[in-house]
Amino acid sequence: MTELLEAAQALRPVDTGLYQEISHFYARHFQTVDSGDVAGWAGGFTTDGVFDSNVLPAPVVGRDTIEAATHRSEAARRTTGVQRRHVQTTLVAEHAGEEIRTRAYVTVLETLPASPTTIYCATLCEDVLVRGADGGLLIRSRMILRDDLR
Amino acid sequence: MTELLEAAQALRPVDTGLYQEISHFYARHFQTVDSGDVAGWAGGFTTDGVFDSNVLPAPVVGRDTIEAATHRSEAARRTTGVQRRHVQTTLVAEHAGEEIRTRAYVTVLETLPASPTTIYCATLCEDVLVRGADGGLLIRSRMILRDDLR
Amino acid sequence: MTELLEAAQALRPVDTGLYQEISHFYARHFQTVDSGDVAGWAGGFTTDGVFDSNVLPAPVVGRDTIEAATHRSEAARRTTGVQRRHVQTTLVAEHAGEEIRTRAYVTVLETLPASPTTIYCATLCEDVLVRGADGGLLIRSRMILRDDLR
């Protein structure tokens, strides 16, 4: 296969059914963490999944480690009574060999009781998705680019 | 049917075509009310539809009552010149027997002429949808949970 | 054909596959301009495309003119270090003869380094889409209605 063909394949957009499946996967994924179900949310990563961000000194590696780190930050947030909403939009999804690569905007809103809602941060979320043993989608790696910390 | 089977059925996600139909239904629904067409928007509820929220002392019952109440609040808002946008995202949709249950984020933006846009509120919108006589989707009940008033 | 039939046809919603294709087209389109690729973004218009807005004294006509005008405004913005995100949601899409008409909310977010994200403007974006020679979607005309400048 020529390099040109490989490059073209790398950019092959997903079809309608898969685009919807991915949209729906993310809607559940973000509603799950916003509802406080950190374990359910972390279950969306592969066991060797990687969570990285331009806020972090190093990537967080492994589902259990991702879950433990998120439990800590969620517990701290919960004491303040803040409600977060991860608002995902503007989703691009492409096949790259066996993987699916996605890029979407995730805007994180925060609301304290009896207070106006504020934008905590605007981000670009770049994921690599794969199929788990049961056929469902899982996140193999995530890179969150916060716009305020470039 | 066992309870386990019933529970599994209760969580059955909608297929691609229905997910798109629901997305499109909501896009029209929220654009309709934001354009000031309260009657058109209220037509999205069943005649016995219920509108509830953690802001309200009691549910509003019946399409006509929902329309009348919304006409009043819209008329008050209109005198201020504010433009609202109901931004719906992060949609989850599932079959529950004959009904469809949806959960989505609806962020309400407000803009006064020559003023910066502000977030009026962030909400979780939980609907029960059914099919009307013409086969179209209708809202049988809605629960709006405002994040600032939990 | 009667006028009634024509009016009904004018409102014919797109099917599931086309709705997804349009959603995906817009996600790429807005990510492209937000990444600074003005030429790539302008390539989403027909060569005789029209860009209009309630901010502009007159429509901008032709892909090259749209690109040149956007290069100028992007260069000015870039000196400030601001990152924009065009967050598109709430998409309605309908066939109108050979054309496709879309109406969506586009909320523009702005973030300066080490600063909170703000809403630059809330808009209604009304496009006419057509098929290019390669079968892909192209914007024949766009009207942006900024809520703060009505």
Coordinates of N, CA and C in Angstrom, one line a residue, chain B residues 16-17 20-21 23-24 26-28 30-31 34 81-89 109 111-119, chain C residues 11-17 19-20 87 89-94 103-105 107 119-124 145 147-150:
Chain B
T16 N -29.9 4.0 15.7 CA -29.4 5.2 15.1 C -30.5 6.1 14.5
G17 N -31.4 5.5 13.8 CA -32.5 6.3 13.2 C -33.3 7.0 14.2
Q20 N -31.4 9.9 15.9 CA -31.3 11.1 15.1 C -32.7 11.8 15.1
E21 N -33.8 11.0 15.0 CA -35.1 11.6 15.0 C -35.3 12.4 16.3
S23 N -32.9 13.7 18.3 CA -32.0 14.9 18.2 C -32.7 16.0 17.4
H24 N -33.2 15.7 16.3 CA -33.8 16.6 15.4 C -35.1 17.2 16.0
Y26 N -35.7 17.6 19.1 CA -35.3 18.6 20.2 C -34.8 19.9 19.5
A27 N -34.0 19.8 18.5 CA -33.5 21.0 17.8 C -34.6 21.9 17.4
R28 N -35.6 21.3 16.7 CA -36.8 22.1 16.3 C -37.5 22.7 17.6
F30 N -36.6 23.4 20.6 CA -35.9 24.5 21.4 C -35.8 25.7 20.5
Q31 N -35.5 25.5 19.2 CA -35.5 26.7 18.3 C -36.9 27.4 18.2
D34 N -37.4 29.5 21.4 CA -36.5 30.6 21.4 C -36.9 31.7 20.3
G81 N -36.4 42.6 26.2 CA -35.6 42.5 24.9 C -34.6 41.4 24.9
V82 N -34.7 40.5 25.9 CA -33.7 39.4 26.0 C -33.9 38.4 24.9
Q83 N -32.9 37.8 24.4 CA -33.0 36.6 23.5 C -32.4 35.4 24.2
R84 N -33.3 34.4 24.3 CA -32.8 33.2 25.0 C -32.4 32.1 23.9
R85 N -31.5 31.3 24.3 CA -31.1 30.1 23.5 C -31.0 28.9 24.4
H86 N -31.9 27.9 24.1 CA -31.8 26.6 24.8 C -30.9 25.7 24.1
V87 N -29.7 25.6 24.6 CA -28.6 24.8 23.9 C -28.7 23.4 24.5
Q88 N -29.1 22.4 23.7 CA -29.3 21.1 24.1 C -28.1 20.2 23.6
T89 N -27.5 19.4 24.5 CA -26.3 18.6 24.2 C -26.4 17.3 25.0
L109 N -28.9 30.2 27.5 CA -28.1 31.4 27.4 C -29.1 32.6 27.2
T111 N -29.2 36.9 26.1 CA -28.4 38.0 25.6 C -29.4 39.2 25.5
L112 N -29.0 40.3 26.2 CA -29.7 41.6 26.0 C -29.0 42.3 24.9
P113 N -29.7 43.2 24.1 CA -29.1 43.9 23.1 C -27.9 44.7 23.5
A114 N -26.8 44.6 22.7 CA -25.5 45.3 23.0 C -24.9 44.9 24.3
S115 N -25.2 43.7 24.7 CA -24.6 43.2 26.0 C -24.0 41.8 25.8
P116 N -23.1 41.4 26.7 CA -22.5 40.1 26.6 C -23.5 39.0 26.9
T117 N -23.3 37.9 26.3 CA -24.2 36.7 26.6 C -23.8 36.1 27.9
T118 N -24.9 35.8 28.7 CA -24.6 35.2 30.0 C -25.4 33.8 30.0
I119 N -24.9 33.0 31.0 CA -25.6 31.7 31.2 C -26.7 31.9 32.2
Chain C
L11 N -40.2 21.9 3.5 CA -40.0 21.6 4.9 C -39.5 20.2 5.1
R12 N -39.3 19.4 4.1 CA -39.0 18.0 4.2 C -37.7 17.8 5.0
P13 N -37.7 17.2 6.2 CA -36.5 17.0 7.0 C -35.6 16.0 6.3
V14 N -34.3 16.2 6.5 CA -33.3 15.3 5.9 C -33.4 13.9 6.6
D15 N -32.9 12.9 6.0 CA -32.9 11.6 6.7 C -31.7 11.4 7.6
T16 N -31.7 10.2 8.2 CA -30.7 10.0 9.3 C -29.2 10.1 8.8
G17 N -29.0 9.5 7.6 CA -27.6 9.5 7.1 C -27.2 10.9 6.7
Y19 N -28.4 13.8 8.0 CA -28.3 14.6 9.2 C -26.9 14.3 9.8
Q20 N -26.5 13.1 9.9 CA -25.2 12.8 10.4 C -24.1 13.4 9.6
V87 N -18.9 26.5 19.1 CA -19.6 25.4 19.6 C -21.0 25.3 18.9
T89 N -24.6 23.5 18.0 CA -25.5 22.6 18.6 C -26.9 22.9 18.0
T90 N -27.9 22.0 18.4 CA -29.3 22.3 18.1 C -29.5 22.5 16.6
L91 N -29.1 21.5 15.8 CA -29.1 21.6 14.4 C -30.4 21.1 13.8
V92 N -31.0 22.0 12.9 CA -32.2 21.6 12.1 C -31.8 21.6 10.7
A93 N -32.1 20.6 9.9 CA -31.7 20.5 8.5 C -32.9 20.0 7.6
E94 N -33.1 20.7 6.6 CA -34.3 20.4 5.7 C -33.9 20.5 4.2
R103 N -30.3 25.4 10.2 CA -30.4 26.4 11.2 C -29.8 25.8 12.5
A104 N -28.8 26.4 13.0 CA -28.1 25.9 14.2 C -27.7 27.0 15.1
Y105 N -27.5 26.7 16.4 CA -26.9 27.6 17.3 C -25.4 27.5 17.3
T107 N -22.3 29.0 19.4 CA -21.9 29.9 20.5 C -20.4 29.9 20.4
I119 N -18.0 33.9 26.9 CA -18.8 33.8 25.7 C -18.6 35.0 24.9
Y120 N -18.0 34.9 23.7 CA -17.9 36.0 22.8 C -19.2 36.4 22.2
C121 N -19.9 35.5 21.7 CA -21.3 35.8 21.3 C -22.1 34.5 21.1
A122 N -23.4 34.6 21.2 CA -24.4 33.6 20.9 C -25.0 34.0 19.5
T123 N -25.1 33.0 18.6 CA -25.6 33.3 17.3 C -26.6 32.2 16.8
L124 N -27.4 32.6 15.8 CA -28.2 31.7 15.0 C -27.5 31.7 13.7
L145 N -26.7 35.5 12.7 CA -27.4 36.5 13.4 C -26.9 36.5 14.9
D147 N -26.9 37.5 18.6 CA -28.0 37.8 19.5 C -27.8 39.2 20.1
D148 N -26.5 39.6 20.3 CA -26.3 40.9 20.9 C -26.4 42.1 20.0
L149 N -26.6 41.8 18.7 CA -26.6 42.9 17.7 C -27.9 42.9 16.9
R150 N -29.0 42.4 17.5 CA -30.2 42.4 16.8 C -30.8 43.8 16.7

